[in-house]
Coordinates of N, CA and C in Angstrom, one line a residue:
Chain A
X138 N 0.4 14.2 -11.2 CA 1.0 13.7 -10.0 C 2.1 12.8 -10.3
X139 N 3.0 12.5 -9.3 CA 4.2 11.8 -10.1 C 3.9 10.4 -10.0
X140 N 4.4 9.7 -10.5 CA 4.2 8.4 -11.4 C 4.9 7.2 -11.3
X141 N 4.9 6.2 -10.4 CA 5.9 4.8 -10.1 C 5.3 3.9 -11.3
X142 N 6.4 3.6 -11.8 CA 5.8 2.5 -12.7 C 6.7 1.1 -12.5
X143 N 6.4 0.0 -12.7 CA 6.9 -1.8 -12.5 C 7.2 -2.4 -13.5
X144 N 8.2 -3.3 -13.8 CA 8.1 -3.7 -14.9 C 8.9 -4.9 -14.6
X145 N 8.7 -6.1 -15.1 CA 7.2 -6.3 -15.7 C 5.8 -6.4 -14.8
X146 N 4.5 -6.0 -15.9 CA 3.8 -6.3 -15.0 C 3.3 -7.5 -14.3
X147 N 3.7 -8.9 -15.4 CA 3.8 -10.2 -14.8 C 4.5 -11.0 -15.3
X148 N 4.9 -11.6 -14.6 CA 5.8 -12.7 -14.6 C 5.7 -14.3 -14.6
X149 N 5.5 -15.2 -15.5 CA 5.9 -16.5 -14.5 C 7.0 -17.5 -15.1
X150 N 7.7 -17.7 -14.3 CA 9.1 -18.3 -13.8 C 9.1 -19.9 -13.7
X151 N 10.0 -20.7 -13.7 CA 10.5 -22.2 -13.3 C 10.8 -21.7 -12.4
X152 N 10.2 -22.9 -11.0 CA 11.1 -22.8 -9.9 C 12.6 -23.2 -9.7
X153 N 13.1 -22.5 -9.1 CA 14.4 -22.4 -9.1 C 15.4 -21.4 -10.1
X154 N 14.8 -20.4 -10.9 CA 14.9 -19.6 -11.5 C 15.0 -18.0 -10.8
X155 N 15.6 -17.5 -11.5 CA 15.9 -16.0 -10.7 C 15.0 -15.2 -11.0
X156 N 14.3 -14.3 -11.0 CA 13.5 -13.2 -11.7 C 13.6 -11.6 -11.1
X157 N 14.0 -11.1 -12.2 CA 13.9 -9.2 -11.2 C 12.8 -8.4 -11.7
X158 N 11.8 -7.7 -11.2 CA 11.2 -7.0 -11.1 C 12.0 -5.2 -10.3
X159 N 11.2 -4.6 -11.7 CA 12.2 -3.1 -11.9 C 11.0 -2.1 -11.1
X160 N 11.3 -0.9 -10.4 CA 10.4 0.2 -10.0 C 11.2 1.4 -10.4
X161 N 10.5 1.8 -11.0 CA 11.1 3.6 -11.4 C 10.0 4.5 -10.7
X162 N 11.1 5.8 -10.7 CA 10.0 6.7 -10.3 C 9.8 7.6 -11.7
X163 N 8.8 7.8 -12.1 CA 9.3 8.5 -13.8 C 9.9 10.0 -13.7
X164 N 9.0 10.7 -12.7 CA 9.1 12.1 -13.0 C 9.2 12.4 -11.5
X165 N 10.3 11.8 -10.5 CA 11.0 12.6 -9.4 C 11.9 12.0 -8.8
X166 N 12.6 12.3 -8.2 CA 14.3 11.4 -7.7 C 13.7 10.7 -6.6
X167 N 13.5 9.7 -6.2 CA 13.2 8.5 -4.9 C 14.7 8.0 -4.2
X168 N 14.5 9.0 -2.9 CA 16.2 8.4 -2.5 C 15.9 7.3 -1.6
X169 N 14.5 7.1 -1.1 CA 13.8 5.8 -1.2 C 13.0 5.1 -1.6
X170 N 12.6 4.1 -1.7 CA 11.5 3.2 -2.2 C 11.7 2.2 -0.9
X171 N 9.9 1.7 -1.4 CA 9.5 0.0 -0.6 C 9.0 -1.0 -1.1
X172 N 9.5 -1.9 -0.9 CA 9.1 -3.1 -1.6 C 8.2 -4.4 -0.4
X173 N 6.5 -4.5 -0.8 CA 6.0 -5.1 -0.3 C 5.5 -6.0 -0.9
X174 N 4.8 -6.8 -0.5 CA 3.9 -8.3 -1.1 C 2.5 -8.6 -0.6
X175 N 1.6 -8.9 -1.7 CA 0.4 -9.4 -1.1 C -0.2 -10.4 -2.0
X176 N -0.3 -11.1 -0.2 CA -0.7 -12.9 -0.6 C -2.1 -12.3 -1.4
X177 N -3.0 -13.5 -2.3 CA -4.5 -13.7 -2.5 C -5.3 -13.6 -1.7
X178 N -6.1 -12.2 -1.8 CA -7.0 -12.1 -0.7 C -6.7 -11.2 0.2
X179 N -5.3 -11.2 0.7 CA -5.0 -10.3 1.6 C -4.1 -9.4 1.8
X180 N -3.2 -8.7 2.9 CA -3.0 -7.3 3.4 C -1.8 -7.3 2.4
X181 N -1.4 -6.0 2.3 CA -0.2 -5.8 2.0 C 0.9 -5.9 3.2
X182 N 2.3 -6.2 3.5 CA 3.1 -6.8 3.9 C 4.4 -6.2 3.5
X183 N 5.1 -4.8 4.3 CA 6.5 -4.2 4.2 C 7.3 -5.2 4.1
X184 N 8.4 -5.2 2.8 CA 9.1 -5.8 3.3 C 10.5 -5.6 3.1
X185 N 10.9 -4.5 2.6 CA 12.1 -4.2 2.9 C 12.0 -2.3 2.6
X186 N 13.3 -1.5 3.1 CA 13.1 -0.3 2.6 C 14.4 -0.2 1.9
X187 N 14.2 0.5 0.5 CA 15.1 0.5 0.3 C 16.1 2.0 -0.4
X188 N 17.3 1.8 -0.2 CA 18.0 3.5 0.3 C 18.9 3.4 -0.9
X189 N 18.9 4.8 -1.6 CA 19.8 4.8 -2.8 C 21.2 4.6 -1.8
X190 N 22.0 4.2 -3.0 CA 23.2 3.8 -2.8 C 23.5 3.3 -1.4
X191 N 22.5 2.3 -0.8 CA 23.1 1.9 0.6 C 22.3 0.2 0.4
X192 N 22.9 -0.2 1.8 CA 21.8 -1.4 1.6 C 20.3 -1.1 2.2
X193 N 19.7 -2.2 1.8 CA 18.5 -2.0 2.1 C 18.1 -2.7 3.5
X194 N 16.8 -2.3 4.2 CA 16.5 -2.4 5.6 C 15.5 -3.6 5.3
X195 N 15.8 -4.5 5.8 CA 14.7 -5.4 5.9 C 13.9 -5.9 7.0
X196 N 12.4 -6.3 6.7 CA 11.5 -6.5 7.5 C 11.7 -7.9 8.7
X197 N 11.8 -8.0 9.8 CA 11.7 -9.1 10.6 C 11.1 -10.6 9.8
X198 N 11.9 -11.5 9.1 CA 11.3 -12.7 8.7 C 11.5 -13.0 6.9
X199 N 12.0 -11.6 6.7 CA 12.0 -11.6 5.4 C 13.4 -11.6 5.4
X200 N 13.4 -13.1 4.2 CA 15.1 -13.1 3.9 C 15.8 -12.4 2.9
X201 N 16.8 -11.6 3.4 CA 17.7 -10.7 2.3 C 18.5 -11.6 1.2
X202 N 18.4 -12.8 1.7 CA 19.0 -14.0 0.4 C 18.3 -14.2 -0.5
X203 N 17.5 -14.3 -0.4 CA 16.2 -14.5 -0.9 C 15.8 -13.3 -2.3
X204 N 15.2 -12.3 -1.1 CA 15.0 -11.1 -2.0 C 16.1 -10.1 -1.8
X205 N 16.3 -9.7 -3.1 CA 18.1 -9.0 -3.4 C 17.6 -7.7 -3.8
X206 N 17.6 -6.6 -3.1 CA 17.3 -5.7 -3.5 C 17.9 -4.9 -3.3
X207 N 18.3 -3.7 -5.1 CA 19.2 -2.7 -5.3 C 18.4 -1.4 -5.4
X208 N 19.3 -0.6 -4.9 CA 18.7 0.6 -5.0 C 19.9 1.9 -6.0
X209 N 20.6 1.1 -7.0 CA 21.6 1.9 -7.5 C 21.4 3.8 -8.4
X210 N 20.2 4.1 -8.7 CA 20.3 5.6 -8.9 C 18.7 6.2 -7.9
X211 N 18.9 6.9 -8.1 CA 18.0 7.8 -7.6 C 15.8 7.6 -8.1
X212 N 16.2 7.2 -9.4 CA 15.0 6.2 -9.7 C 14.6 4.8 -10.2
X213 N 15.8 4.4 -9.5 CA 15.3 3.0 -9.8 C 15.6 2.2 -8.8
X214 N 15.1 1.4 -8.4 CA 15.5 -0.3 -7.5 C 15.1 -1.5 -7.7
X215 N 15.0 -2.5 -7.8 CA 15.0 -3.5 -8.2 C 15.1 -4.5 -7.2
X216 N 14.1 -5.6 -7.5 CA 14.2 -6.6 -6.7 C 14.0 -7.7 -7.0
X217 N 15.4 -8.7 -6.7 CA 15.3 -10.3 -7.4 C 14.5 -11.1 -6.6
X218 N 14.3 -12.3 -7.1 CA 13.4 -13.2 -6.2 C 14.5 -14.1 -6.3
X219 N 15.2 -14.4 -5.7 CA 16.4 -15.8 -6.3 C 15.7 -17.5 -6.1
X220 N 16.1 -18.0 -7.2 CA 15.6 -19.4 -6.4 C 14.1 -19.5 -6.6
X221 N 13.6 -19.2 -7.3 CA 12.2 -18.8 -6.7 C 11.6 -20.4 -6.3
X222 N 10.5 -20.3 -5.7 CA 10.0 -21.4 -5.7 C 8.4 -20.9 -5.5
X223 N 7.4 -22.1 -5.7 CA 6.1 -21.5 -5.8 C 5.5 -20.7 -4.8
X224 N 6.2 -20.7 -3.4 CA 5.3 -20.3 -2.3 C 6.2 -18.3 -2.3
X225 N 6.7 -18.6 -2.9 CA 7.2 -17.3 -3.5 C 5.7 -16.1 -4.7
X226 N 5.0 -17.2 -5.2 CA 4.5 -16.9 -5.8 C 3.2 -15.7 -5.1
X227 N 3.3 -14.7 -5.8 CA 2.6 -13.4 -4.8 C 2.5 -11.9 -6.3
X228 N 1.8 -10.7 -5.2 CA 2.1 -9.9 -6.1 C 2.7 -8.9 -5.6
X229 N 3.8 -8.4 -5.5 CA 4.5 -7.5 -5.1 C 4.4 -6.1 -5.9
X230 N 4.5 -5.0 -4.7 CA 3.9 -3.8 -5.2 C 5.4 -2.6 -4.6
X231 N 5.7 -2.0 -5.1 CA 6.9 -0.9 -4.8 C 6.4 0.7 -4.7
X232 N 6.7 1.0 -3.5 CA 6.5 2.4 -3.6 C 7.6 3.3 -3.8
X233 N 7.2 4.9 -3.9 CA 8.6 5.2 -4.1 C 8.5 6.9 -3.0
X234 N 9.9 7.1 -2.4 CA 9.2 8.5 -1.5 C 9.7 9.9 -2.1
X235 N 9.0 10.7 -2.2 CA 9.6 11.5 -3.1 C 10.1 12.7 -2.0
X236 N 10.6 14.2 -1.8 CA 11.3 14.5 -1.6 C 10.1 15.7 -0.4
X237 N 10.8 16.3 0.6 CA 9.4 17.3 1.5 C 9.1 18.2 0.9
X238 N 7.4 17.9 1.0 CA 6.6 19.0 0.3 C 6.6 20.2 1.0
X239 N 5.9 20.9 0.6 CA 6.0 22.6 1.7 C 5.5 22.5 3.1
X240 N 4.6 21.2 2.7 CA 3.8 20.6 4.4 C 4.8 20.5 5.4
X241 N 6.3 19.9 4.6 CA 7.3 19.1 5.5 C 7.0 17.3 5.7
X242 N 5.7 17.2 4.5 CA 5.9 16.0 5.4 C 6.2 15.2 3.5
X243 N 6.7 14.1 3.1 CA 6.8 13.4 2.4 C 5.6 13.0 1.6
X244 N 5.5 12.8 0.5 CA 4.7 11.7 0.0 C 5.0 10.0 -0.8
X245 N 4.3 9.5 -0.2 CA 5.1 7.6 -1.7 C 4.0 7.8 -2.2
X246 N 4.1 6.9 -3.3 CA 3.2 6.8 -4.7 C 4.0 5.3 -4.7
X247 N 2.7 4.9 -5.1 CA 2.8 3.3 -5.2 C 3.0 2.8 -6.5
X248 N 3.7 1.9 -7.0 CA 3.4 1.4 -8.4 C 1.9 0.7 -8.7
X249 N 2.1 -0.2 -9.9 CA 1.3 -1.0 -10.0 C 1.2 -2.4 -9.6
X250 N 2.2 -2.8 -9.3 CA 2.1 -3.9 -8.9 C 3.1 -5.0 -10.1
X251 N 3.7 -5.9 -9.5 CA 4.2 -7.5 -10.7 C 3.3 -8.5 -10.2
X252 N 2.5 -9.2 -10.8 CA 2.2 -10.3 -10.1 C 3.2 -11.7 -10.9
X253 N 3.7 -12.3 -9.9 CA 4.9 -13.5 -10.2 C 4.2 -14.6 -9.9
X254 N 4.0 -15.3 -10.6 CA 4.0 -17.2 -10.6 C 5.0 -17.9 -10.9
X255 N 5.7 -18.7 -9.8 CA 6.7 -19.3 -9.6 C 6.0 -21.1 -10.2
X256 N 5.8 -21.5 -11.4 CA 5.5 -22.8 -11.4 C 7.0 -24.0 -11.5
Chain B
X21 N 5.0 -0.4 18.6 CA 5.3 0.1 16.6 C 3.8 0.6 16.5
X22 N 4.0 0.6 15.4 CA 2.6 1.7 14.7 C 1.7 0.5 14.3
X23 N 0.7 0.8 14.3 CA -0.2 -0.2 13.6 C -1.9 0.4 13.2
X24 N -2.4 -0.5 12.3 CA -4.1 0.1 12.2 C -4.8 -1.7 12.0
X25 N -6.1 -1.4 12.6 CA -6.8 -2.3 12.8 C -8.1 -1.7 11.9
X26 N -8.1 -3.4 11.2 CA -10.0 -2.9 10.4 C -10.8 -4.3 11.1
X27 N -11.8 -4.0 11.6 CA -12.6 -5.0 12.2 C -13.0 -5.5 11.5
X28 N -13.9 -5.2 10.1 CA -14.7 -5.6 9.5 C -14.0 -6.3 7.8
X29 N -13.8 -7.6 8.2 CA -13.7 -8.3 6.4 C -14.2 -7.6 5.2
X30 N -15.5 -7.8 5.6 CA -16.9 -7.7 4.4 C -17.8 -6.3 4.8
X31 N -17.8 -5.4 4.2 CA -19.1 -4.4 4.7 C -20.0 -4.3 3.5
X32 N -21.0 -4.4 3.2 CA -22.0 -4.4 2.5 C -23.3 -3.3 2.6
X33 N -23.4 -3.0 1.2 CA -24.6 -1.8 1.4 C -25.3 -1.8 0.2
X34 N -26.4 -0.7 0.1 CA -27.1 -0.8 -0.5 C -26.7 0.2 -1.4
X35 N -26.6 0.4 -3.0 CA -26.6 1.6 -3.4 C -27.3 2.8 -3.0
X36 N -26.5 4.4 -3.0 CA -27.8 5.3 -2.5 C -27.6 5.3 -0.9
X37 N -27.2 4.5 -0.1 CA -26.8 4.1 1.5 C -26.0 5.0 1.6
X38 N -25.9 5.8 2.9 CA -24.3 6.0 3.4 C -23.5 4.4 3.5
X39 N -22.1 5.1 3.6 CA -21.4 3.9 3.9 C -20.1 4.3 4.6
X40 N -19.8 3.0 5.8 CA -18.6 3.2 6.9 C -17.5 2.3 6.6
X41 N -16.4 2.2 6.5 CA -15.3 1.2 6.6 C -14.8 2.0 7.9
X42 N -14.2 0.7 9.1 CA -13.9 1.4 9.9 C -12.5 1.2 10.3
X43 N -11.7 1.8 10.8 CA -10.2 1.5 11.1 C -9.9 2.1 12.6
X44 N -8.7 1.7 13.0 CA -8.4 2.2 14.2 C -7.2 2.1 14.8
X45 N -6.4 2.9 15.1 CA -4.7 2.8 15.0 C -4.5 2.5 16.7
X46 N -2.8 2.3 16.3 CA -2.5 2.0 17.6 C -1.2 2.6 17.1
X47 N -0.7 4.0 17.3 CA 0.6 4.6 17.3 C 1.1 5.4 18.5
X48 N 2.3 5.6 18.5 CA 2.7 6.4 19.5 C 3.6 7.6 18.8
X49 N 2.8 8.7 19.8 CA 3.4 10.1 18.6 C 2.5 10.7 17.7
X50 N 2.2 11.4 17.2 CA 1.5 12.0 15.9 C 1.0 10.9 14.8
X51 N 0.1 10.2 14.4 CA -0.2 9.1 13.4 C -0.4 10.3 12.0
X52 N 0.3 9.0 11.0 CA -0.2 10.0 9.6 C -0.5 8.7 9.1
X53 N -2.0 8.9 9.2 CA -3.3 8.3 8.3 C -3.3 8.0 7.2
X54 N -3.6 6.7 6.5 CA -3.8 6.7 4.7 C -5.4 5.9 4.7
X55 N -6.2 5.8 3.5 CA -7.1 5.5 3.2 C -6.6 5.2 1.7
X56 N -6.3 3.7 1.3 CA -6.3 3.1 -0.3 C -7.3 2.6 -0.4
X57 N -7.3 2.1 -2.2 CA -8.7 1.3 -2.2 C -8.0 0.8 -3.3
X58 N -8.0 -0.8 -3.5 CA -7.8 -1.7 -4.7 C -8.6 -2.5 -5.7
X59 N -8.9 -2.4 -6.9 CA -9.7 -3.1 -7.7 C -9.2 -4.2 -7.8
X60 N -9.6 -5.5 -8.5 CA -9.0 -6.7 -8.7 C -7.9 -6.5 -10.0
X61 N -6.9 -7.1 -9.3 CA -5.8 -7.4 -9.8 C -5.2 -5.7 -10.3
X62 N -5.5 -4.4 -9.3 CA -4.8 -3.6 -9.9 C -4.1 -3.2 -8.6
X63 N -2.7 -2.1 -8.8 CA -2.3 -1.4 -7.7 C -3.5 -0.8 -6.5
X64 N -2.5 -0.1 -5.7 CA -3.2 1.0 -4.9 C -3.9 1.9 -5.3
X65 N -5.0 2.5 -5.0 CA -5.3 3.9 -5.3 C -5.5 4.9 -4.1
X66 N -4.6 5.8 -3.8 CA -4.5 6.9 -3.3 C -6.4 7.2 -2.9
X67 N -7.1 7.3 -1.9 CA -8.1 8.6 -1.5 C -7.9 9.8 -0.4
X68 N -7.0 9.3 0.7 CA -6.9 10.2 1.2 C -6.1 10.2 2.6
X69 N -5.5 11.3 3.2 CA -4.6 11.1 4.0 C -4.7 12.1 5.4
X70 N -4.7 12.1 6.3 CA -4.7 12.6 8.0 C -3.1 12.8 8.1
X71 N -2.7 13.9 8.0 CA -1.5 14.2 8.7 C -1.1 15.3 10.0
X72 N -2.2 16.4 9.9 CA -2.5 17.5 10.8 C -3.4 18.1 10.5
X73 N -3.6 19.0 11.6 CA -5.1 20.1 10.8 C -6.6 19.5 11.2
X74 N -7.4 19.9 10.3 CA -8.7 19.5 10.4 C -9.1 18.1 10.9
X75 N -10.0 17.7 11.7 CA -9.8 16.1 11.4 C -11.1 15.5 10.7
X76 N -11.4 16.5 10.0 CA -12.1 15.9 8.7 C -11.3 16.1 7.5
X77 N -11.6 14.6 7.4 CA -10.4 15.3 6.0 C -11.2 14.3 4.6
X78 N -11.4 15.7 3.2 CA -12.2 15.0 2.0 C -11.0 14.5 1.1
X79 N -11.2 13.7 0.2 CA -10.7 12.8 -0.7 C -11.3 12.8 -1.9
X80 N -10.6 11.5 -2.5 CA -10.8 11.4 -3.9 C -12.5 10.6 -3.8
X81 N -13.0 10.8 -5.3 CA -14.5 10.0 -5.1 C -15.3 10.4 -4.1
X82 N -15.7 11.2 -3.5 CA -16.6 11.7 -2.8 C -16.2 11.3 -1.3
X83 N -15.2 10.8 -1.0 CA -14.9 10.0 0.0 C -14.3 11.0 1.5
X84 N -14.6 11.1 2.8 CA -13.6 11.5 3.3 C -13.7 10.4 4.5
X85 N -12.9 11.3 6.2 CA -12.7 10.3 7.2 C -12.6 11.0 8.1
X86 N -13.2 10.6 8.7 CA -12.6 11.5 10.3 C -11.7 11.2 11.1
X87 N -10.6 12.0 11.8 CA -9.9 11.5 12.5 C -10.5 11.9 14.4
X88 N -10.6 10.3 14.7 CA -11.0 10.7 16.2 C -10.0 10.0 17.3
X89 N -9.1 11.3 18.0 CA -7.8 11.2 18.6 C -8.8 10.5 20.0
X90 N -9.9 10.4 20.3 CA -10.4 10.2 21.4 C -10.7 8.4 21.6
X91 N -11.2 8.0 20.4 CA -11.2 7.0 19.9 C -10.7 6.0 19.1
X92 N -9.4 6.6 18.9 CA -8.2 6.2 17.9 C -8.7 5.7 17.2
X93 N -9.5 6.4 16.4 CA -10.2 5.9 14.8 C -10.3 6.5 13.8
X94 N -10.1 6.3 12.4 CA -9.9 6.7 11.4 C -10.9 6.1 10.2
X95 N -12.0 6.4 10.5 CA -13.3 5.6 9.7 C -13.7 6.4 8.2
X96 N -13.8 5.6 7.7 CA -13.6 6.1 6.0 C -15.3 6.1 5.8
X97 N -15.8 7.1 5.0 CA -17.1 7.5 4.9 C -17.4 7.8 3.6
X98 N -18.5 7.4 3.2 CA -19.5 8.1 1.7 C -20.6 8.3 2.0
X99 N -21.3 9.8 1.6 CA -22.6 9.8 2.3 C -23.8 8.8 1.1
X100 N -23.1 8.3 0.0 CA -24.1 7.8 -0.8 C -23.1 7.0 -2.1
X101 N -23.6 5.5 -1.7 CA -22.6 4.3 -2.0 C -22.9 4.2 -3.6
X102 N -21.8 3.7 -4.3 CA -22.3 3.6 -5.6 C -21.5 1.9 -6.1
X103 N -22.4 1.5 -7.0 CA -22.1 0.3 -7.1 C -20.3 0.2 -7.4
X104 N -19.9 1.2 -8.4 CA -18.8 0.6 -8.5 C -17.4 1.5 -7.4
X105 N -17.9 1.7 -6.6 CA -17.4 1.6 -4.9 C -17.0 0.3 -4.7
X106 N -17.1 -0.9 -5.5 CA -17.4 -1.8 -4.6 C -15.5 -2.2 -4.7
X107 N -15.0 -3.0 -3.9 CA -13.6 -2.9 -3.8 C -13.2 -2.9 -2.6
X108 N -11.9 -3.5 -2.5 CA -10.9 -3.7 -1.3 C -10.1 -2.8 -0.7
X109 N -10.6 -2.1 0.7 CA -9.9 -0.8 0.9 C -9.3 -1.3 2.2
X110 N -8.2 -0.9 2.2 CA -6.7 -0.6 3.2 C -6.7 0.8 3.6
X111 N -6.7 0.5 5.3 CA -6.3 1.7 6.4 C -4.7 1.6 6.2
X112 N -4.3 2.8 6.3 CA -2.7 2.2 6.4 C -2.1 3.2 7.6
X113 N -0.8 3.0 8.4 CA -0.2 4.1 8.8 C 1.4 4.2 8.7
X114 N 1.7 5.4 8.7 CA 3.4 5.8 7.7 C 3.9 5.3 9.0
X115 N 4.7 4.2 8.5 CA 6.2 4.3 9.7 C 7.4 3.7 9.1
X116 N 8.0 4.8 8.5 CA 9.0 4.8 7.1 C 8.0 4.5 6.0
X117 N 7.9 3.2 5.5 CA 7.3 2.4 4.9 C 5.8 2.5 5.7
X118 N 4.6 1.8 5.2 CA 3.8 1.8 5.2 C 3.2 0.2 5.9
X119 N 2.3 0.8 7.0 CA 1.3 -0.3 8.0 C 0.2 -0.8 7.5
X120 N 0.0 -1.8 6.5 CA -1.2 -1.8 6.2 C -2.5 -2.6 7.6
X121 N -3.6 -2.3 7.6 CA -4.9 -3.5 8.0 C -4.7 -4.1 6.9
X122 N -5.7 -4.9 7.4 CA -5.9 -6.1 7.0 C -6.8 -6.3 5.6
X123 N -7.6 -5.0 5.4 CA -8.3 -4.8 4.7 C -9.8 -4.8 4.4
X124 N -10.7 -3.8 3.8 CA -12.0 -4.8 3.9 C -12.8 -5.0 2.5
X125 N -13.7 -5.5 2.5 CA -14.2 -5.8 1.1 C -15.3 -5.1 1.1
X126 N -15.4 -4.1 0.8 CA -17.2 -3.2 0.3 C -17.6 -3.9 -0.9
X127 N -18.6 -4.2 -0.7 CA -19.6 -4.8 -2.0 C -21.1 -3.5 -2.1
X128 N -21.3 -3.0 -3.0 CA -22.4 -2.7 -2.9 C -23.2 -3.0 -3.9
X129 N -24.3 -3.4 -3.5 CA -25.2 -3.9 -4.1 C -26.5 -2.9 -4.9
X130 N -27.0 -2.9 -6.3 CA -27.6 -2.3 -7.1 C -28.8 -2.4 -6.2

């Protein structure tokens, strides 16, 4: 099955520090990916979509200043945390969408996940 | 917008039990269904997905779900729980990106 992988898998940062977390797709072209977050304990949380070579769509509340996210080839995107600060601190998870199956309908495949501590 | 509702935080069973996680969407249009399940501290794992067709639909781990268009519910099923079932499972539904609930926590007990 094809394969999203994160890197790193964790992180922790000074606040006020930048940090990027990478998503590949290994073995298929993603002309999209998503980038979500989930608090301790609970839901996962869309928070931006993001489009090779365009900007990325972001979720109502979630700042694009904040989180910088590139979508420059076909398998990869990336997303900064700028500034971090602790309530930043979360695990964010990236999916990636790969291309219509014979169904017609898409599949994502999820990474693993970064978990980031902003102390 | 699309959405899925899980009622239940905590569902608990006995090993050897059937077992329900229950979900329930709110879409307009055709819904395409997900069923994940997360261990601690790891990604998603894929069981299974309602797109068209049958509305029973089998998955990974013995798992499947029915889809009931009458009751807008999408309830995740095992006819016989095993301890290490136990774990945090997400209803989700596609709209671009992905709708998670809220999630629930199966514990099964030996």
């Amino acid at each position: 099955g094809a394969v999203v992988s994160q890197h790193p898998s964790r992180v922790i940062c000074k606040s006020g520090t930048s940090v990027k977390i990478e998503c590949r797709s290994l073995d298929f072209q993603a002309t999209t990916m998503f980038w979500y977050r989930q608090f301790p304990k609970k839901s996962l949380m869309l928070m931006a979509t993001s489009n090779e070579g365009s900007k990325a769509t972001y979720e109502q509340g979630v700042e694009k200043d904040k989180f910088l996210i590139n979508h420059a080839s076909l398998t990869l995107s990336t997303l900064t945390v700028t500034s971090a600060h602790p309530e930043d601190s979360s695990f964010y998870i990236c999916s990636a969408r790969d291309g219509l199956g014979t169904s017609g309908v898409y599949e994502q495949y999820f990474g693993p996940g970064t978990r980031l501590t902003v102390t | 917008a699309q959405s899925v509702a899980q009622p239940e935080d905590q569902v608990n069973v006995a090993e050897g039990n059937p077992l329900t996680v229950k979900c329930t969407y709110s879409v307009s249009g055709n819904p395409y269904l997900f069923w994940y399940v997360q261990y601690p501290n790891r990604g998603l794992q894929f069981l299974l997905k309602y797109i068209t067709g049958d509305n029973l639909v089998k998955g990974s781990y013995g798992f499947e779900a029915e889809f009931n268009k009458s009751q807008t519910s999408f309830h995740l099923k095992k006819p016989s729980a095993l301890v290490s079932d136990s774990a945090l499972y997400f209803c989700a539904v596609r709209d671009g990106g992905m709708r998670f609930g809220a999630g629930t926590r199966l514990t099964v007990k030996p």
